[in-house]
Amino acid sequence: MNEFDYIIIGAGASGLLLADAMANDSFFDQKKILLLDKVLKNSNDRTWCFWEKSNGQFEEIIHKRWNSIHFQGEDVAKRTKIDPYSYKMIRGIDFYDHYLKKVKATSNITFVQDTVVGISETEDQVAVKAVNNTYTGKYIFNSLFDYKMATQQTKYPVLQQHFIGWVIKVNKPIFNTEEVTYMDFSIPQKGNTRFMYVLPYSNDTALIEYTLFSEKLLPTPEYEEAIEDYILQRFQCQEYEIIEREFGSIPMTAYDFREHHTNRIRYIGTAGGWAKPSTGYTFMSTANKVPKLIA
């Protein structure tokens, strides 16, 4: 019952897109496929932003788009239209709803909520031990990422692109809904690369994010104090409601993650080295309840 031809661990961007690709490829029609994730993917725990010309494959789930960007430094400010490109945002919940609906409609793909605790490989199969069951598969696609995958070696440096942000709502129209502040370097750099990022959802609601490139994370209060200062200095705003909080960390390295592949296990997503160094690329968030984190 728990034997499959293919097991995909993780129903995030890479896992769901892979499952969708398999569902649309006749080669897999007679194969049993398991999509495994520790959560049901029924909350807005993640957001993706990306550049694109004209319309693309995600058009029906685009939540917001912008056609103008703003760069800022101590001595320079640049605002420009980005035609023919748009900067687009997809909410995690919209992505999950769209692709899980398609995957669940495919008779040979099974989606299961369970938490992976171990993986063991033999010559003929891979056993995926989870909290509730053990699942076996001939081939595994694994999106579970651990920084130790990259830091166990010394040949290549490993930096983190890490950030904390708040989605805030104010009681007056202070945001330009047509323009993303993509990178504002006018803030103190403190020995590494730091910038603020402003993603306006409406004229009174926006994501304000503090992003750094460095080897180690900061204490949470240091990120949040920087955000508070920026909101006050940039927008002259002292009163606002934090409706979402976020934290993210993306590995920045030339290390080749393919070294972790085996005969029967392939790593995908960030675990496969597919992450891109771009603000807003991915984050996890939750409304109000979140301990200061994502997404």
Coordinates of C-alpha atoms in Angstrom, one line a residue:
M1 CA 0.0 0.0 0.0
N2 CA 2.9 2.4 0.8
E3 CA 5.0 1.3 -2.2
F4 CA 5.5 3.8 -5.0
D5 CA 7.4 4.3 -8.2
Y6 CA 8.3 7.9 -7.4
I7 CA 8.1 9.9 -4.1
I8 CA 8.3 13.7 -4.1
I9 CA 9.2 15.1 -0.7
G10 CA 7.9 18.6 -0.2
A11 CA 4.9 20.2 -1.8
G12 CA 6.4 23.6 -2.3
A13 CA 7.2 25.3 -5.6
S14 CA 9.6 22.7 -6.8
G15 CA 7.6 19.7 -5.6
L16 CA 4.3 20.8 -6.9
L17 CA 5.6 21.9 -10.3
L18 CA 7.4 18.6 -10.6
A19 CA 4.2 16.7 -9.7
D20 CA 2.3 18.8 -12.2
A21 CA 4.8 18.1 -14.9
M22 CA 4.6 14.4 -14.2
A23 CA 0.8 14.5 -14.3
N24 CA 1.0 16.0 -17.8
D25 CA 3.6 13.5 -19.2
S26 CA 2.2 10.3 -20.5
F27 CA 5.4 8.5 -19.5
F28 CA 4.1 8.5 -15.9
D29 CA 0.5 7.5 -16.6
Q30 CA 1.0 4.0 -15.2
K31 CA 3.4 5.0 -12.4
K32 CA 2.4 5.4 -8.7
I33 CA 3.5 8.7 -7.4
L34 CA 3.5 10.0 -3.8
L35 CA 3.6 13.7 -2.9
L36 CA 4.6 14.1 0.7
D37 CA 4.5 17.2 2.9
K38 CA 4.4 17.8 6.7
V39 CA 1.5 20.3 6.3
L40 CA -1.7 20.4 4.3
K41 CA -0.7 23.5 2.3
N42 CA -3.9 25.3 3.2
S43 CA -2.5 28.5 4.5
N44 CA -0.6 31.5 3.0
D45 CA 2.8 30.5 4.3
R46 CA 4.9 31.6 1.4
T47 CA 5.2 34.2 -1.4
W48 CA 7.1 34.3 -4.6
C49 CA 8.1 37.4 -6.7
F50 CA 9.8 37.3 -10.1
W51 CA 10.5 39.2 -13.3
E52 CA 8.7 38.3 -16.5
K53 CA 8.0 39.6 -20.0
S54 CA 4.3 39.7 -21.0
N55 CA 2.1 36.9 -19.8
G56 CA 3.5 33.5 -18.5
Q57 CA 2.3 30.2 -17.2
F58 CA 1.3 31.5 -13.7
E59 CA -0.9 34.4 -15.1
E60 CA -4.1 33.2 -13.5
I61 CA -2.7 33.1 -10.0
I62 CA -0.7 36.4 -10.1
H63 CA -1.8 38.4 -7.1
K64 CA -0.1 41.7 -7.9
R65 CA 2.2 43.2 -10.5
W66 CA 4.3 46.3 -10.8
N67 CA 5.8 48.1 -13.9
S68 CA 8.1 50.6 -12.2
I69 CA 11.0 50.1 -9.7
H70 CA 13.0 52.4 -7.4
F71 CA 16.7 52.0 -6.5
Q72 CA 18.2 54.3 -3.7
G73 CA 21.6 55.0 -2.3
E74 CA 23.2 57.6 -0.2
D75 CA 23.9 59.9 -3.2
V76 CA 21.7 58.5 -5.9
A77 CA 18.0 57.7 -6.6
K78 CA 16.8 56.0 -9.7
R79 CA 13.2 55.4 -10.7
T80 CA 12.5 53.7 -13.9
K81 CA 9.8 51.8 -15.9
I82 CA 10.8 48.2 -16.6
D83 CA 8.8 47.6 -19.7
P84 CA 8.6 45.0 -21.3
Y85 CA 9.1 43.4 -17.9
S86 CA 6.7 43.3 -15.0
Y87 CA 7.6 42.4 -11.4
K88 CA 5.0 39.8 -10.3
M89 CA 3.9 38.3 -7.0
I90 CA 2.2 35.0 -6.3
R91 CA 0.8 34.2 -2.9
G92 CA 1.5 30.7 -1.6
I93 CA -2.1 29.9 -0.9
D94 CA -3.1 30.6 -4.5
F95 CA -0.2 28.5 -5.8
Y96 CA -1.1 25.6 -3.5
D97 CA -4.8 25.7 -4.3
H98 CA -4.2 25.8 -8.1
Y99 CA -1.6 23.1 -8.3
L100 CA -2.9 20.8 -5.6
K101 CA -6.3 20.8 -7.3
K102 CA -4.6 19.6 -10.5
V103 CA -2.5 17.0 -8.8
K104 CA -5.3 15.6 -6.7
A105 CA -7.3 15.2 -9.9
T106 CA -4.6 12.9 -11.3
S107 CA -5.6 9.3 -10.3
N108 CA -2.0 8.0 -10.0
I109 CA -0.7 10.8 -7.7
T110 CA -1.4 10.6 -4.0
F111 CA -0.9 13.6 -1.6
V112 CA -0.2 12.6 2.0
Q113 CA 0.5 14.8 5.0
D114 CA 3.3 13.3 7.0
T115 CA 6.7 14.4 8.4
V116 CA 9.8 12.8 7.1
V117 CA 12.3 11.7 9.9
G118 CA 14.7 9.6 7.9
I119 CA 15.7 8.3 4.4
S120 CA 17.6 5.1 3.7
E121 CA 18.6 3.8 0.3
T122 CA 19.4 0.3 -1.0
E123 CA 20.3 -0.9 -4.4
D124 CA 16.7 -1.4 -5.4
Q125 CA 14.7 1.2 -3.6
V126 CA 14.5 4.1 -1.0
A127 CA 12.6 3.9 2.3
V128 CA 11.2 7.2 3.5
K129 CA 10.5 6.9 7.2
A130 CA 7.9 9.4 8.4
V131 CA 6.0 9.9 11.7
N132 CA 3.0 8.0 10.6
N133 CA 4.3 5.5 8.1
T134 CA 7.3 4.3 6.1
Y135 CA 7.0 4.7 2.3
T136 CA 9.1 3.1 -0.3
G137 CA 9.9 4.3 -3.7
K138 CA 12.1 3.4 -6.7
Y139 CA 13.2 7.0 -7.1
I140 CA 13.0 10.0 -4.7
F141 CA 12.9 13.7 -5.4
N142 CA 13.8 15.5 -2.2
S143 CA 13.3 19.2 -1.5
L144 CA 14.3 19.1 2.2
F145 CA 17.2 21.6 2.6
D146 CA 19.7 21.9 5.4
Y147 CA 22.5 24.4 5.4
K148 CA 24.9 21.6 6.4
M149 CA 24.6 20.4 2.8
A150 CA 26.7 23.4 1.7
T151 CA 28.7 24.2 4.9
Q152 CA 30.3 20.7 5.3
Q153 CA 32.8 21.8 2.6
T154 CA 35.4 24.6 2.6
K155 CA 36.1 25.0 -1.1
Y156 CA 33.3 27.5 -1.6
P157 CA 32.1 30.3 0.7
V158 CA 28.5 30.2 1.8
L159 CA 26.6 33.4 2.5
Q160 CA 23.0 33.8 3.4
Q161 CA 20.6 36.2 1.9
H162 CA 18.5 36.6 5.0
F163 CA 15.6 38.9 5.7
I164 CA 12.8 39.8 8.1
G165 CA 9.9 41.9 7.0
W166 CA 6.5 43.2 8.1
V167 CA 3.4 43.7 6.1
I168 CA 2.0 46.8 7.6
K169 CA -1.3 48.6 7.3
V170 CA -1.6 52.3 8.0
N171 CA -4.6 54.7 8.2
K172 CA -3.6 57.0 5.4
P173 CA -2.4 56.5 1.7
I174 CA 1.4 56.7 1.9
F175 CA 2.5 54.1 -0.6
N176 CA 2.9 54.4 -4.4
T177 CA 1.0 51.3 -5.7
E178 CA 2.7 51.5 -9.1
E179 CA 6.3 51.3 -7.8
V180 CA 8.5 48.7 -6.0
T181 CA 11.4 50.0 -4.0
Y182 CA 13.6 47.2 -5.0
M183 CA 16.7 48.1 -3.2
D184 CA 17.3 51.0 -0.9
F185 CA 21.0 51.1 0.1
S186 CA 20.8 54.4 1.9
I187 CA 20.5 52.6 5.3
P188 CA 23.6 51.9 7.4
Q189 CA 25.6 49.0 5.8
K190 CA 27.6 48.0 9.0
G191 CA 30.3 46.1 7.2
N192 CA 28.2 44.0 4.8
T193 CA 25.5 44.5 2.1
R194 CA 22.1 45.7 3.5
F195 CA 19.1 47.2 1.9
M196 CA 15.4 47.8 2.4
Y197 CA 12.7 46.5 0.1
V198 CA 9.2 47.9 -0.2
L199 CA 6.4 46.0 -1.9
P200 CA 3.2 48.1 -1.9
Y201 CA 0.0 46.0 -2.0
S202 CA -2.2 49.1 -1.9
N203 CA -1.8 52.8 -1.0
D204 CA -2.1 51.9 2.7
T205 CA -0.6 48.4 2.9
A206 CA 2.9 47.2 2.0
L207 CA 5.7 44.7 2.8
I208 CA 8.7 46.4 4.4
E209 CA 11.7 44.1 4.4
Y210 CA 15.2 44.4 5.8
T211 CA 17.6 42.2 3.7
L212 CA 21.3 41.3 4.3
F213 CA 24.0 39.2 2.7
S214 CA 26.3 37.8 5.3
E215 CA 27.5 34.5 6.8
K216 CA 25.4 34.5 9.9
L217 CA 21.9 35.6 10.9
L218 CA 21.2 38.6 13.2
P219 CA 19.3 38.6 16.4
T220 CA 15.6 39.2 15.6
P221 CA 15.4 42.6 17.4
E222 CA 18.2 44.0 15.1
Y223 CA 16.1 43.3 12.0
E224 CA 13.0 44.7 13.5
E225 CA 14.6 47.9 14.9
A226 CA 15.9 48.6 11.4
I227 CA 12.4 48.2 9.9
E228 CA 10.9 50.5 12.6
D229 CA 13.6 53.2 11.9
Y230 CA 13.0 52.9 8.1
I231 CA 9.2 53.3 8.4
L232 CA 9.7 56.3 10.6
Q233 CA 12.4 58.0 8.5
R234 CA 11.1 57.1 5.0
F235 CA 7.4 57.4 5.5
Q236 CA 7.2 59.6 8.6
C237 CA 4.8 57.1 10.0
Q238 CA 4.6 56.0 13.7
E239 CA 1.2 54.3 13.8
Y240 CA 0.6 51.1 11.9
E241 CA -0.7 47.6 12.3
I242 CA 1.6 44.6 11.5
I243 CA -0.7 42.2 9.7
E244 CA 2.0 39.6 8.7
R245 CA 5.6 38.9 9.7
E246 CA 8.2 37.1 7.6
F247 CA 11.6 35.5 7.8
G248 CA 13.7 34.0 5.0
S249 CA 17.2 32.7 4.4
I250 CA 18.5 31.7 0.9
P251 CA 21.9 30.1 0.4
M252 CA 24.3 32.1 -1.7
T253 CA 27.2 29.9 -2.9
A254 CA 28.9 28.4 -5.9
Y255 CA 28.9 25.0 -4.3
D256 CA 27.5 22.3 -6.6
F257 CA 24.5 20.7 -4.7
R258 CA 24.5 17.9 -7.3
E259 CA 27.2 16.2 -5.2
H260 CA 24.4 15.0 -2.9
H261 CA 22.5 13.1 -5.7
T262 CA 22.6 9.3 -5.6
N263 CA 21.4 6.6 -7.9
R264 CA 17.9 6.8 -6.6
I265 CA 17.7 10.2 -4.9
R266 CA 17.6 13.6 -6.6
Y267 CA 17.5 16.9 -4.7
I268 CA 15.2 19.6 -6.0
G269 CA 14.4 23.3 -5.1
T270 CA 16.9 25.0 -2.7
A271 CA 18.2 21.5 -1.7
G272 CA 19.2 21.0 -5.4
G273 CA 20.9 24.4 -5.7
W274 CA 18.0 25.9 -7.6
A275 CA 17.6 29.0 -5.3
K276 CA 18.0 32.4 -6.9
P277 CA 19.6 35.5 -5.2
S278 CA 16.6 37.9 -5.5
T279 CA 14.7 39.8 -2.9
G280 CA 11.2 38.5 -2.6
Y281 CA 12.2 35.2 -4.2
T282 CA 10.6 33.2 -1.5
F283 CA 9.4 33.8 2.1
M284 CA 7.2 32.3 4.7
S285 CA 4.6 34.3 6.6
T286 CA 1.6 34.0 8.8
A287 CA -0.9 36.6 10.0
N288 CA -0.5 38.1 13.4
K289 CA 0.3 34.9 15.3
V290 CA 3.7 34.4 14.0
P291 CA 6.6 34.4 16.4
K292 CA 9.0 36.8 14.8
L293 CA 10.1 34.9 12.0
I294 CA 9.3 33.6 5.8
A295 CA 8.5 32.8 4.5

